[in-house]
Amino acid sequence: MGVKQAHFNLFIHAAGHHSAAWRAPDSPAENLVDLAYYQDLARTAERGLFDAIFFADGHSLSPGIAADGPLWHLEPLTLLSALSQATTHIGLVSTVSATFYTPFHAARMLASLDHISGGRIGWNVVTSMFDAEAQNHGMEKMPDHATRYARAEEFVDVVLRLWDSWPRESIVIEREAPGRYIDGSQLTELHHHGEHFAVAGPLNVPRPPQGHPVLFQAGASEPGRNLAGRRAEAIYAVAYDVESGQEYRMDVRRRIAAAGRNPDSVAIMPGLVTYVGSTMEEARARQRELDVLLPTTSSLRQLSTFVGQDASQWELDAPVPKLPPLEDFTGPKGRYATILRIIETEQPTVRELLGRLAAGGGHCTMLGTPETIADDIERWIDAGAADGFNLMPPALPQDVEAFVDHVIPELQRRGRFRTEYTGSRLREHLGLEVPTQTRPGA
Amino acid sequence: MGVKQAHFNLFIHAAGHHSAAWRAPDSPAENLVDLAYYQDLARTAERGLFDAIFFADGHSLSPGIAADGPLWHLEPLTLLSALSQATTHIGLVSTVSATFYTPFHAARMLASLDHISGGRIGWNVVTSMFDAEAQNHGMEKMPDHATRYARAEEFVDVVLRLWDSWPRESIVIEREAPGRYIDGSQLTELHHHGEHFAVAGPLNVPRPPQGHPVLFQAGASEPGRNLAGRRAEAIYAVAYDVESGQEYRMDVRRRIAAAGRNPDSVAIMPGLVTYVGSTMEEARARQRELDVLLPTTSSLRQLSTFVGQDASQWELDAPVPKLPPLEDFTGPKGRYATILRIIETEQPTVRELLGRLAAGGGHCTMLGTPETIADDIERWIDAGAADGFNLMPPALPQDVEAFVDHVIPELQRRGRFRTEYTGSRLREHLGLEVPTQTRPGA
């Protein structure tokens, strides 16, 4: 029996996941609204045989945050469609918020993209979190966490049913009189009237090539993990060490099994920040190169949002003040739990915590040579802490190029990563079956 | 002084605008969900130096209608993004409904597409019309006509302001400490609280290359013409003869002037159905070839929706029954007015009316040789009935290829059409200025 292979997504975010990446002299800060920048990144990831590229999404540009560095530029669904034309095999995953779209819009655009890309689309369903986003879509503030997840559960159900509502087989194209393009008896009208949505159906895009675009999910909260258990086909996780990765993966796999699904079919992919050098010293120098650009004022402001209290006056070289336990924290739980864990295991000063959080906000960080990083990746996978990683390069494009050119070949030598694409659809890269078609009336 | 040049859009719709086009033996009916089909059409239009390709849109698949022929397949915003990568100069116009999107979604996706395409996007704003569409987006039925237009007016205002809310010049990229990516003082928070929308702003996409994607509009009703007068930068019109073209164009130009804008800057482009042959007989044969495929039952059903009453039992070879006057008709006015005009001037039988409506639903039809069609086009333009046309080929791809290969060269010989693109943006093709940037606080 061979060793278990890894999966990799490239999480593309602005000039990189290190919040000071754009300030490097050679950063792509001037090009973040240019398609060519994203085309190059997508092609690099495809050269590395990654499973997919991955985009987060947000629906506001907060001027306060905007002053500190680039956030959003192009809208990810329209961007992925263009990127599908610059690539041939790699998967294309977009975040779509269940709070700001109607299920019909989301189902339609994702289905259309799946046709356009030849079956390479994934959908990372999120519930969004900022009032500033809600206020761009006519709401006063975000619905509470429980309402958002209840809405997301219903949203996903409806989208999956819409994707089944116009089967390809119904397009019969009988040209002879009396003439019939569609066999209407194969269409499904949903007549969905739920707590959050009313959707008649059917969808006006035929069933996508993948049956359903691949459903990604990320969520550390209880309702988030339940949604993952019921529905996710791949999971973007937060785990800062092997132990927290094991804990999360075991818990979610238990929920997947409890929902009657096969846990082995769901790739759990924690975020991964890497600093690659040909020596440890070179890798450390790479990290310092970025850390030194970090502005403390805005880093403390970001830390304030992570811990839900004002950290702007915290003493940089003193230990991190004691924080309330996880159960008393009402914001996003995943990152907060990681911060608590870093404090508990590393007892960092505030400045050291900022450095740890500056790239990827507390996701797993691997720093070293291609060989030591390949060792770390093997260790995570063999320990059951991950099925692969959502790569979050601190600075783009350099840190993904280093990974593709040096770490991927090392993993391939060890039999830990594919040496060619064996399929042309995202489901095939992830080893996922095409979902069975729901029959009308079933 | 030279002669006035024409503008042309290619209106891409399923297998063509003749409702029986898909039933022809060589029709592309099997390929309507394949990107390659639309890429070929876009390239043909670009070879013909057209101003733009144009997509309508609808948010439902009515099973009753679906049985008769193809309607929608791919979603137009995602489709246009991919098509931007198959072309280099031609404009890309998508219909976006002000009834089903939030202004933030519409502004964001269109701005993103304008960046992706290098400034080639146009937006055809519509209010939609079918309850089946509303029921896919959580409404019980469509808002009434007046409410839809009031909503559309506010929608357009907000979208235009969102496009101005994050100026390119605000991206200052000061890498040196303290470091500043955006000059926040140049951002505009809208804090819009209108009758239909609440939108905080700013947009999270920088101002588009064209300033604003080009605003297309089509609307024959009083509120539709007022919106055109106030806002439209190009107009897709319905005019079945020179007289109705003149009437519409004069009326809308009057409204444009009344709104303090220059009517000469707004191209009014009626829909145009063409049957091209090397002789008149060949052109007539081409039309018969499609007409003979027409199923009378569903044609009568479509006629029923056009005239707002059940026409299914009308006698095919009898004259068309007397219809209520325009002011008593509550559906879309433009097409109904055309039907009344056809009846008044041609006294057709029901069967003859069906033939007239089967391709383009009563839009202007030109049948003849490249020379006679060029004559007709010159006549429309010189009579002030049109500034160009939205070409609605009865069958695709053949009828646009015939137009590009035979009519366009004839118009070029007469100095009536460009012989190369002189700009790379849609605004340049249409002779439109880049709109002035609204300043914060202005």
PDB file of N, CA and C in Angstrom, chain B residues 341-425:
ATOM      1  N   ARG B 341     -49.182  48.522 -35.523  1.00  0.00           N
ATOM      2  CA  ARG B 341     -48.733  49.189 -36.744  1.00  0.00           C
ATOM      3  C   ARG B 341     -48.717  48.217 -37.921  1.00  0.00           C
ATOM      4  N   ILE B 342     -48.224  46.999 -37.695  1.00  0.00           N
ATOM      5  CA  ILE B 342     -48.204  46.001 -38.773  1.00  0.00           C
ATOM      6  C   ILE B 342     -49.627  45.730 -39.257  1.00  0.00           C
ATOM      7  N   ILE B 343     -50.544  45.571 -38.301  1.00  0.00           N
ATOM      8  CA  ILE B 343     -51.931  45.290 -38.666  1.00  0.00           C
ATOM      9  C   ILE B 343     -52.509  46.446 -39.466  1.00  0.00           C
ATOM     10  N   GLU B 344     -52.214  47.667 -39.012  1.00  0.00           N
ATOM     11  CA  GLU B 344     -52.769  48.856 -39.650  1.00  0.00           C
ATOM     12  C   GLU B 344     -52.253  49.014 -41.083  1.00  0.00           C
ATOM     13  N   THR B 345     -50.940  48.809 -41.266  1.00  0.00           N
ATOM     14  CA  THR B 345     -50.363  49.104 -42.579  1.00  0.00           C
ATOM     15  C   THR B 345     -50.375  47.917 -43.528  1.00  0.00           C
ATOM     16  N   GLU B 346     -50.369  46.684 -42.980  1.00  0.00           N
ATOM     17  CA  GLU B 346     -50.259  45.526 -43.875  1.00  0.00           C
ATOM     18  C   GLU B 346     -51.515  44.662 -43.932  1.00  0.00           C
ATOM     19  N   GLN B 347     -52.457  44.887 -43.016  1.00  0.00           N
ATOM     20  CA  GLN B 347     -53.664  44.046 -42.933  1.00  0.00           C
ATOM     21  C   GLN B 347     -53.361  42.562 -43.136  1.00  0.00           C
ATOM     22  N   PRO B 348     -52.470  42.010 -42.315  1.00  0.00           N
ATOM     23  CA  PRO B 348     -52.067  40.616 -42.537  1.00  0.00           C
ATOM     24  C   PRO B 348     -53.122  39.628 -42.038  1.00  0.00           C
ATOM     25  N   THR B 349     -53.076  38.400 -42.564  1.00  0.00           N
ATOM     26  CA  THR B 349     -53.788  37.297 -41.935  1.00  0.00           C
ATOM     27  C   THR B 349     -53.015  36.939 -40.658  1.00  0.00           C
ATOM     28  N   VAL B 350     -53.636  36.113 -39.807  1.00  0.00           N
ATOM     29  CA  VAL B 350     -52.963  35.671 -38.591  1.00  0.00           C
ATOM     30  C   VAL B 350     -51.662  34.955 -38.956  1.00  0.00           C
ATOM     31  N   ARG B 351     -51.708  34.101 -39.984  1.00  0.00           N
ATOM     32  CA  ARG B 351     -50.514  33.362 -40.390  1.00  0.00           C
ATOM     33  C   ARG B 351     -49.406  34.315 -40.849  1.00  0.00           C
ATOM     34  N   GLU B 352     -49.792  35.344 -41.612  1.00  0.00           N
ATOM     35  CA  GLU B 352     -48.790  36.305 -42.083  1.00  0.00           C
ATOM     36  C   GLU B 352     -48.175  37.074 -40.911  1.00  0.00           C
ATOM     37  N   LEU B 353     -49.024  37.404 -39.952  1.00  0.00           N
ATOM     38  CA  LEU B 353     -48.508  38.104 -38.758  1.00  0.00           C
ATOM     39  C   LEU B 353     -47.521  37.214 -37.999  1.00  0.00           C
ATOM     40  N   LEU B 354     -47.849  35.930 -37.871  1.00  0.00           N
ATOM     41  CA  LEU B 354     -46.930  35.001 -37.185  1.00  0.00           C
ATOM     42  C   LEU B 354     -45.570  34.974 -37.872  1.00  0.00           C
ATOM     43  N   GLY B 355     -45.582  34.922 -39.198  1.00  0.00           N
ATOM     44  CA  GLY B 355     -44.330  34.909 -39.956  1.00  0.00           C
ATOM     45  C   GLY B 355     -43.529  36.173 -39.700  1.00  0.00           C
ATOM     46  N   ARG B 356     -44.244  37.304 -39.668  1.00  0.00           N
ATOM     47  CA  ARG B 356     -43.600  38.604 -39.424  1.00  0.00           C
ATOM     48  C   ARG B 356     -42.991  38.667 -38.029  1.00  0.00           C
ATOM     49  N   LEU B 357     -43.643  38.003 -37.060  1.00  0.00           N
ATOM     50  CA  LEU B 357     -43.205  38.073 -35.659  1.00  0.00           C
ATOM     51  C   LEU B 357     -42.206  36.986 -35.283  1.00  0.00           C
ATOM     52  N   ALA B 358     -42.131  35.933 -36.108  1.00  0.00           N
ATOM     53  CA  ALA B 358     -41.332  34.761 -35.712  1.00  0.00           C
ATOM     54  C   ALA B 358     -39.866  35.114 -35.511  1.00  0.00           C
ATOM     55  N   ALA B 359     -39.380  36.073 -36.272  1.00  0.00           N
ATOM     56  CA  ALA B 359     -37.976  36.464 -36.133  1.00  0.00           C
ATOM     57  C   ALA B 359     -37.929  37.869 -35.564  1.00  0.00           C
ATOM     58  N   GLY B 360     -37.575  37.969 -34.315  1.00  0.00           N
ATOM     59  CA  GLY B 360     -37.390  39.285 -33.717  1.00  0.00           C
ATOM     60  C   GLY B 360     -38.663  39.937 -33.236  1.00  0.00           C
ATOM     61  N   GLY B 361     -39.769  39.217 -33.305  1.00  0.00           N
ATOM     62  CA  GLY B 361     -41.011  39.726 -32.719  1.00  0.00           C
ATOM     63  C   GLY B 361     -41.446  41.088 -33.220  1.00  0.00           C
ATOM     64  N   GLY B 362     -41.280  41.378 -34.529  1.00  0.00           N
ATOM     65  CA  GLY B 362     -41.790  42.641 -35.047  1.00  0.00           C
ATOM     66  C   GLY B 362     -40.745  43.733 -35.164  1.00  0.00           C
ATOM     67  N   HIS B 363     -39.475  43.395 -34.915  1.00  0.00           N
ATOM     68  CA  HIS B 363     -38.402  44.356 -35.175  1.00  0.00           C
ATOM     69  C   HIS B 363     -38.278  44.557 -36.683  1.00  0.00           C
ATOM     70  N   CYS B 364     -37.588  45.606 -37.057  1.00  0.00           N
ATOM     71  CA  CYS B 364     -37.319  45.889 -38.461  1.00  0.00           C
ATOM     72  C   CYS B 364     -36.713  44.672 -39.152  1.00  0.00           C
ATOM     73  N   THR B 365     -37.229  44.329 -40.320  1.00  0.00           N
ATOM     74  CA  THR B 365     -36.699  43.216 -41.102  1.00  0.00           C
ATOM     75  C   THR B 365     -36.215  43.753 -42.441  1.00  0.00           C
ATOM     76  N   MET B 366     -34.990  43.402 -42.818  1.00  0.00           N
ATOM     77  CA  MET B 366     -34.472  43.770 -44.133  1.00  0.00           C
ATOM     78  C   MET B 366     -34.114  42.487 -44.861  1.00  0.00           C
ATOM     79  N   LEU B 367     -34.673  42.349 -46.054  1.00  0.00           N
ATOM     80  CA  LEU B 367     -34.461  41.142 -46.849  1.00  0.00           C
ATOM     81  C   LEU B 367     -33.963  41.582 -48.211  1.00  0.00           C
ATOM     82  N   GLY B 368     -32.824  41.024 -48.646  1.00  0.00           N
ATOM     83  CA  GLY B 368     -32.342  41.393 -49.971  1.00  0.00           C
ATOM     84  C   GLY B 368     -30.892  41.057 -50.177  1.00  0.00           C
ATOM     85  N   THR B 369     -30.298  41.732 -51.150  1.00  0.00           N
ATOM     86  CA  THR B 369     -28.881  41.531 -51.447  1.00  0.00           C
ATOM     87  C   THR B 369     -28.069  42.457 -50.543  1.00  0.00           C
ATOM     88  N   PRO B 370     -26.761  42.237 -50.447  1.00  0.00           N
ATOM     89  CA  PRO B 370     -25.933  43.166 -49.662  1.00  0.00           C
ATOM     90  C   PRO B 370     -26.154  44.613 -50.093  1.00  0.00           C
ATOM     91  N   GLU B 371     -26.371  44.835 -51.388  1.00  0.00           N
ATOM     92  CA  GLU B 371     -26.551  46.202 -51.883  1.00  0.00           C
ATOM     93  C   GLU B 371     -27.883  46.788 -51.425  1.00  0.00           C
ATOM     94  N   THR B 372     -28.974  46.016 -51.545  1.00  0.00           N
ATOM     95  CA  THR B 372     -30.283  46.585 -51.152  1.00  0.00           C
ATOM     96  C   THR B 372     -30.339  46.764 -49.634  1.00  0.00           C
ATOM     97  N   ILE B 373     -29.698  45.877 -48.885  1.00  0.00           N
ATOM     98  CA  ILE B 373     -29.712  46.024 -47.429  1.00  0.00           C
ATOM     99  C   ILE B 373     -28.868  47.230 -47.018  1.00  0.00           C
ATOM    100  N   ALA B 374     -27.731  47.420 -47.683  1.00  0.00           N
ATOM    101  CA  ALA B 374     -26.937  48.631 -47.411  1.00  0.00           C
ATOM    102  C   ALA B 374     -27.750  49.878 -47.758  1.00  0.00           C
ATOM    103  N   ASP B 375     -28.526  49.809 -48.866  1.00  0.00           N
ATOM    104  CA  ASP B 375     -29.409  50.934 -49.211  1.00  0.00           C
ATOM    105  C   ASP B 375     -30.381  51.216 -48.074  1.00  0.00           C
ATOM    106  N   ASP B 376     -31.014  50.142 -47.591  1.00  0.00           N
ATOM    107  CA  ASP B 376     -32.003  50.293 -46.510  1.00  0.00           C
ATOM    108  C   ASP B 376     -31.357  50.921 -45.271  1.00  0.00           C
ATOM    109  N   ILE B 377     -30.170  50.430 -44.918  1.00  0.00           N
ATOM    110  CA  ILE B 377     -29.480  50.943 -43.723  1.00  0.00           C
ATOM    111  C   ILE B 377     -29.153  52.428 -43.896  1.00  0.00           C
ATOM    112  N   GLU B 378     -28.667  52.792 -45.079  1.00  0.00           N
ATOM    113  CA  GLU B 378     -28.385  54.214 -45.346  1.00  0.00           C
ATOM    114  C   GLU B 378     -29.660  55.050 -45.215  1.00  0.00           C
ATOM    115  N   ARG B 379     -30.748  54.516 -45.752  1.00  0.00           N
ATOM    116  CA  ARG B 379     -32.021  55.233 -45.716  1.00  0.00           C
ATOM    117  C   ARG B 379     -32.455  55.476 -44.269  1.00  0.00           C
ATOM    118  N   TRP B 380     -32.376  54.458 -43.413  1.00  0.00           N
ATOM    119  CA  TRP B 380     -32.757  54.607 -42.006  1.00  0.00           C
ATOM    120  C   TRP B 380     -31.890  55.676 -41.330  1.00  0.00           C
ATOM    121  N   ILE B 381     -30.593  55.598 -41.577  1.00  0.00           N
ATOM    122  CA  ILE B 381     -29.682  56.518 -40.892  1.00  0.00           C
ATOM    123  C   ILE B 381     -29.886  57.943 -41.382  1.00  0.00           C
ATOM    124  N   ASP B 382     -29.996  58.104 -42.696  1.00  0.00           N
ATOM    125  CA  ASP B 382     -30.131  59.458 -43.228  1.00  0.00           C
ATOM    126  C   ASP B 382     -31.492  60.067 -42.924  1.00  0.00           C
ATOM    127  N   ALA B 383     -32.484  59.215 -42.681  1.00  0.00           N
ATOM    128  CA  ALA B 383     -33.818  59.714 -42.321  1.00  0.00           C
ATOM    129  C   ALA B 383     -33.919  59.996 -40.831  1.00  0.00           C
ATOM    130  N   GLY B 384     -32.835  59.754 -40.086  1.00  0.00           N
ATOM    131  CA  GLY B 384     -32.892  60.006 -38.640  1.00  0.00           C
ATOM    132  C   GLY B 384     -33.722  58.969 -37.897  1.00  0.00           C
ATOM    133  N   ALA B 385     -33.807  57.759 -38.464  1.00  0.00           N
ATOM    134  CA  ALA B 385     -34.577  56.708 -37.803  1.00  0.00           C
ATOM    135  C   ALA B 385     -33.686  55.808 -36.947  1.00  0.00           C
ATOM    136  N   ALA B 386     -32.369  55.926 -37.109  1.00  0.00           N
ATOM    137  CA  ALA B 386     -31.439  55.059 -36.364  1.00  0.00           C
ATOM    138  C   ALA B 386     -30.027  55.621 -36.452  1.00  0.00           C
ATOM    139  N   ASP B 387     -29.218  55.316 -35.412  1.00  0.00           N
ATOM    140  CA  ASP B 387     -27.780  55.610 -35.462  1.00  0.00           C
ATOM    141  C   ASP B 387     -26.980  54.336 -35.724  1.00  0.00           C
ATOM    142  N   GLY B 388     -27.676  53.252 -35.819  1.00  0.00           N
ATOM    143  CA  GLY B 388     -27.060  51.945 -36.017  1.00  0.00           C
ATOM    144  C   GLY B 388     -28.098  50.908 -35.648  1.00  0.00           C
ATOM    145  N   PHE B 389     -27.666  49.656 -35.561  1.00  0.00           N
ATOM    146  CA  PHE B 389     -28.633  48.586 -35.329  1.00  0.00           C
ATOM    147  C   PHE B 389     -28.093  47.540 -34.370  1.00  0.00           C
ATOM    148  N   ASN B 390     -29.008  46.948 -33.640  1.00  0.00           N
ATOM    149  CA  ASN B 390     -28.723  45.791 -32.813  1.00  0.00           C
ATOM    150  C   ASN B 390     -29.113  44.578 -33.662  1.00  0.00           C
ATOM    151  N   LEU B 391     -28.126  43.958 -34.284  1.00  0.00           N
ATOM    152  CA  LEU B 391     -28.404  42.907 -35.263  1.00  0.00           C
ATOM    153  C   LEU B 391     -28.950  41.657 -34.581  1.00  0.00           C
ATOM    154  N   MET B 392     -30.102  41.185 -35.068  1.00  0.00           N
ATOM    155  CA  MET B 392     -30.774  40.019 -34.504  1.00  0.00           C
ATOM    156  C   MET B 392     -30.876  38.950 -35.582  1.00  0.00           C
ATOM    157  N   PRO B 393     -29.783  38.230 -35.840  1.00  0.00           N
ATOM    158  CA  PRO B 393     -29.791  37.267 -36.942  1.00  0.00           C
ATOM    159  C   PRO B 393     -30.845  36.186 -36.696  1.00  0.00           C
ATOM    160  N   PRO B 394     -31.658  35.897 -37.712  1.00  0.00           N
ATOM    161  CA  PRO B 394     -32.700  34.882 -37.517  1.00  0.00           C
ATOM    162  C   PRO B 394     -32.103  33.536 -37.126  1.00  0.00           C
ATOM    163  N   ALA B 395     -31.014  33.129 -37.749  1.00  0.00           N
ATOM    164  CA  ALA B 395     -30.369  31.859 -37.388  1.00  0.00           C
ATOM    165  C   ALA B 395     -28.873  32.104 -37.228  1.00  0.00           C
ATOM    166  N   LEU B 396     -28.331  31.533 -36.151  1.00  0.00           N
ATOM    167  CA  LEU B 396     -26.895  31.662 -35.861  1.00  0.00           C
ATOM    168  C   LEU B 396     -26.208  30.330 -36.135  1.00  0.00           C
ATOM    169  N   PRO B 397     -24.978  30.330 -36.608  1.00  0.00           N
ATOM    170  CA  PRO B 397     -24.160  31.518 -36.902  1.00  0.00           C
ATOM    171  C   PRO B 397     -24.340  32.046 -38.320  1.00  0.00           C
ATOM    172  N   GLN B 398     -25.103  31.335 -39.190  1.00  0.00           N
ATOM    173  CA  GLN B 398     -25.108  31.650 -40.616  1.00  0.00           C
ATOM    174  C   GLN B 398     -25.460  33.100 -40.921  1.00  0.00           C
ATOM    175  N   ASP B 399     -26.526  33.610 -40.269  1.00  0.00           N
ATOM    176  CA  ASP B 399     -27.017  34.919 -40.701  1.00  0.00           C
ATOM    177  C   ASP B 399     -26.146  36.077 -40.223  1.00  0.00           C
ATOM    178  N   VAL B 400     -25.352  35.871 -39.178  1.00  0.00           N
ATOM    179  CA  VAL B 400     -24.391  36.937 -38.839  1.00  0.00           C
ATOM    180  C   VAL B 400     -23.158  36.821 -39.730  1.00  0.00           C
ATOM    181  N   GLU B 401     -22.796  35.600 -40.101  1.00  0.00           N
ATOM    182  CA  GLU B 401     -21.656  35.441 -41.029  1.00  0.00           C
ATOM    183  C   GLU B 401     -21.969  36.100 -42.372  1.00  0.00           C
ATOM    184  N   ALA B 402     -23.196  35.901 -42.860  1.00  0.00           N
ATOM    185  CA  ALA B 402     -23.589  36.524 -44.134  1.00  0.00           C
ATOM    186  C   ALA B 402     -23.516  38.042 -44.029  1.00  0.00           C
ATOM    187  N   PHE B 403     -23.952  38.590 -42.883  1.00  0.00           N
ATOM    188  CA  PHE B 403     -23.926  40.040 -42.688  1.00  0.00           C
ATOM    189  C   PHE B 403     -22.485  40.547 -42.642  1.00  0.00           C
ATOM    190  N   VAL B 404     -21.649  39.857 -41.884  1.00  0.00           N
ATOM    191  CA  VAL B 404     -20.250  40.291 -41.720  1.00  0.00           C
ATOM    192  C   VAL B 404     -19.488  40.164 -43.040  1.00  0.00           C
ATOM    193  N   ASP B 405     -19.753  39.089 -43.777  1.00  0.00           N
ATOM    194  CA  ASP B 405     -18.968  38.840 -44.987  1.00  0.00           C
ATOM    195  C   ASP B 405     -19.453  39.634 -46.188  1.00  0.00           C
ATOM    196  N   HIS B 406     -20.726  40.048 -46.200  1.00  0.00           N
ATOM    197  CA  HIS B 406     -21.263  40.683 -47.410  1.00  0.00           C
ATOM    198  C   HIS B 406     -21.815  42.087 -47.186  1.00  0.00           C
ATOM    199  N   VAL B 407     -22.555  42.301 -46.097  1.00  0.00           N
ATOM    200  CA  VAL B 407     -23.161  43.629 -45.898  1.00  0.00           C
ATOM    201  C   VAL B 407     -22.126  44.616 -45.347  1.00  0.00           C
ATOM    202  N   ILE B 408     -21.331  44.169 -44.363  1.00  0.00           N
ATOM    203  CA  ILE B 408     -20.321  45.072 -43.775  1.00  0.00           C
ATOM    204  C   ILE B 408     -19.356  45.607 -44.857  1.00  0.00           C
ATOM    205  N   PRO B 409     -18.790  44.739 -45.735  1.00  0.00           N
ATOM    206  CA  PRO B 409     -17.889  45.292 -46.775  1.00  0.00           C
ATOM    207  C   PRO B 409     -18.592  46.312 -47.679  1.00  0.00           C
ATOM    208  N   GLU B 410     -19.871  46.058 -47.965  1.00  0.00           N
ATOM    209  CA  GLU B 410     -20.607  47.000 -48.813  1.00  0.00           C
ATOM    210  C   GLU B 410     -20.755  48.349 -48.096  1.00  0.00           C
ATOM    211  N   LEU B 411     -21.047  48.309 -46.790  1.00  0.00           N
ATOM    212  CA  LEU B 411     -21.160  49.554 -46.014  1.00  0.00           C
ATOM    213  C   LEU B 411     -19.801  50.246 -45.916  1.00  0.00           C
ATOM    214  N   GLN B 412     -18.742  49.474 -45.796  1.00  0.00           N
ATOM    215  CA  GLN B 412     -17.396  50.071 -45.742  1.00  0.00           C
ATOM    216  C   GLN B 412     -17.069  50.764 -47.062  1.00  0.00           C
ATOM    217  N   ARG B 413     -17.406  50.141 -48.194  1.00  0.00           N
ATOM    218  CA  ARG B 413     -17.176  50.765 -49.510  1.00  0.00           C
ATOM    219  C   ARG B 413     -17.890  52.104 -49.612  1.00  0.00           C
ATOM    220  N   ARG B 414     -19.032  52.201 -48.940  1.00  0.00           N
ATOM    221  CA  ARG B 414     -19.821  53.436 -49.010  1.00  0.00           C
ATOM    222  C   ARG B 414     -19.417  54.435 -47.916  1.00  0.00           C
ATOM    223  N   GLY B 415     -18.393  54.085 -47.148  1.00  0.00           N
ATOM    224  CA  GLY B 415     -17.945  54.992 -46.075  1.00  0.00           C
ATOM    225  C   GLY B 415     -18.889  55.021 -44.894  1.00  0.00           C
ATOM    226  N   ARG B 416     -19.711  53.964 -44.758  1.00  0.00           N
ATOM    227  CA  ARG B 416     -20.737  53.944 -43.716  1.00  0.00           C
ATOM    228  C   ARG B 416     -20.342  53.133 -42.497  1.00  0.00           C
ATOM    229  N   PHE B 417     -19.167  52.513 -42.518  1.00  0.00           N
ATOM    230  CA  PHE B 417     -18.772  51.718 -41.353  1.00  0.00           C
ATOM    231  C   PHE B 417     -17.256  51.724 -41.240  1.00  0.00           C
ATOM    232  N   ARG B 418     -16.775  51.641 -40.023  1.00  0.00           N
ATOM    233  CA  ARG B 418     -15.333  51.656 -39.746  1.00  0.00           C
ATOM    234  C   ARG B 418     -14.624  50.528 -40.494  1.00  0.00           C
ATOM    235  N   THR B 419     -13.373  50.743 -40.853  1.00  0.00           N
ATOM    236  CA  THR B 419     -12.575  49.697 -41.500  1.00  0.00           C
ATOM    237  C   THR B 419     -11.532  49.127 -40.541  1.00  0.00           C
ATOM    238  N   GLU B 420     -11.447  49.709 -39.351  1.00  0.00           N
ATOM    239  CA  GLU B 420     -10.655  49.126 -38.265  1.00  0.00           C
ATOM    240  C   GLU B 420     -11.138  49.750 -36.964  1.00  0.00           C
ATOM    241  N   TYR B 421     -10.832  49.067 -35.839  1.00  0.00           N
ATOM    242  CA  TYR B 421     -11.132  49.669 -34.546  1.00  0.00           C
ATOM    243  C   TYR B 421     -10.126  50.788 -34.298  1.00  0.00           C
ATOM    244  N   THR B 422     -10.602  51.961 -33.910  1.00  0.00           N
ATOM    245  CA  THR B 422      -9.675  53.066 -33.629  1.00  0.00           C
ATOM    246  C   THR B 422      -9.434  53.215 -32.134  1.00  0.00           C
ATOM    247  N   GLY B 423     -10.133  52.440 -31.321  1.00  0.00           N
ATOM    248  CA  GLY B 423      -9.919  52.446 -29.881  1.00  0.00           C
ATOM    249  C   GLY B 423     -10.051  51.035 -29.359  1.00  0.00           C
ATOM    250  N   SER B 424      -9.791  50.869 -28.072  1.00  0.00           N
ATOM    251  CA  SER B 424      -9.866  49.526 -27.500  1.00  0.00           C
ATOM    252  C   SER B 424     -10.989  49.412 -26.484  1.00  0.00           C
ATOM    253  N   ARG B 425     -11.734  50.483 -26.257  1.00  0.00           N
ATOM    254  CA  ARG B 425     -12.812  50.454 -25.274  1.00  0.00           C
ATOM    255  C   ARG B 425     -14.159  50.673 -25.944  1.00  0.00           C
TER     256      ARG B 425
END
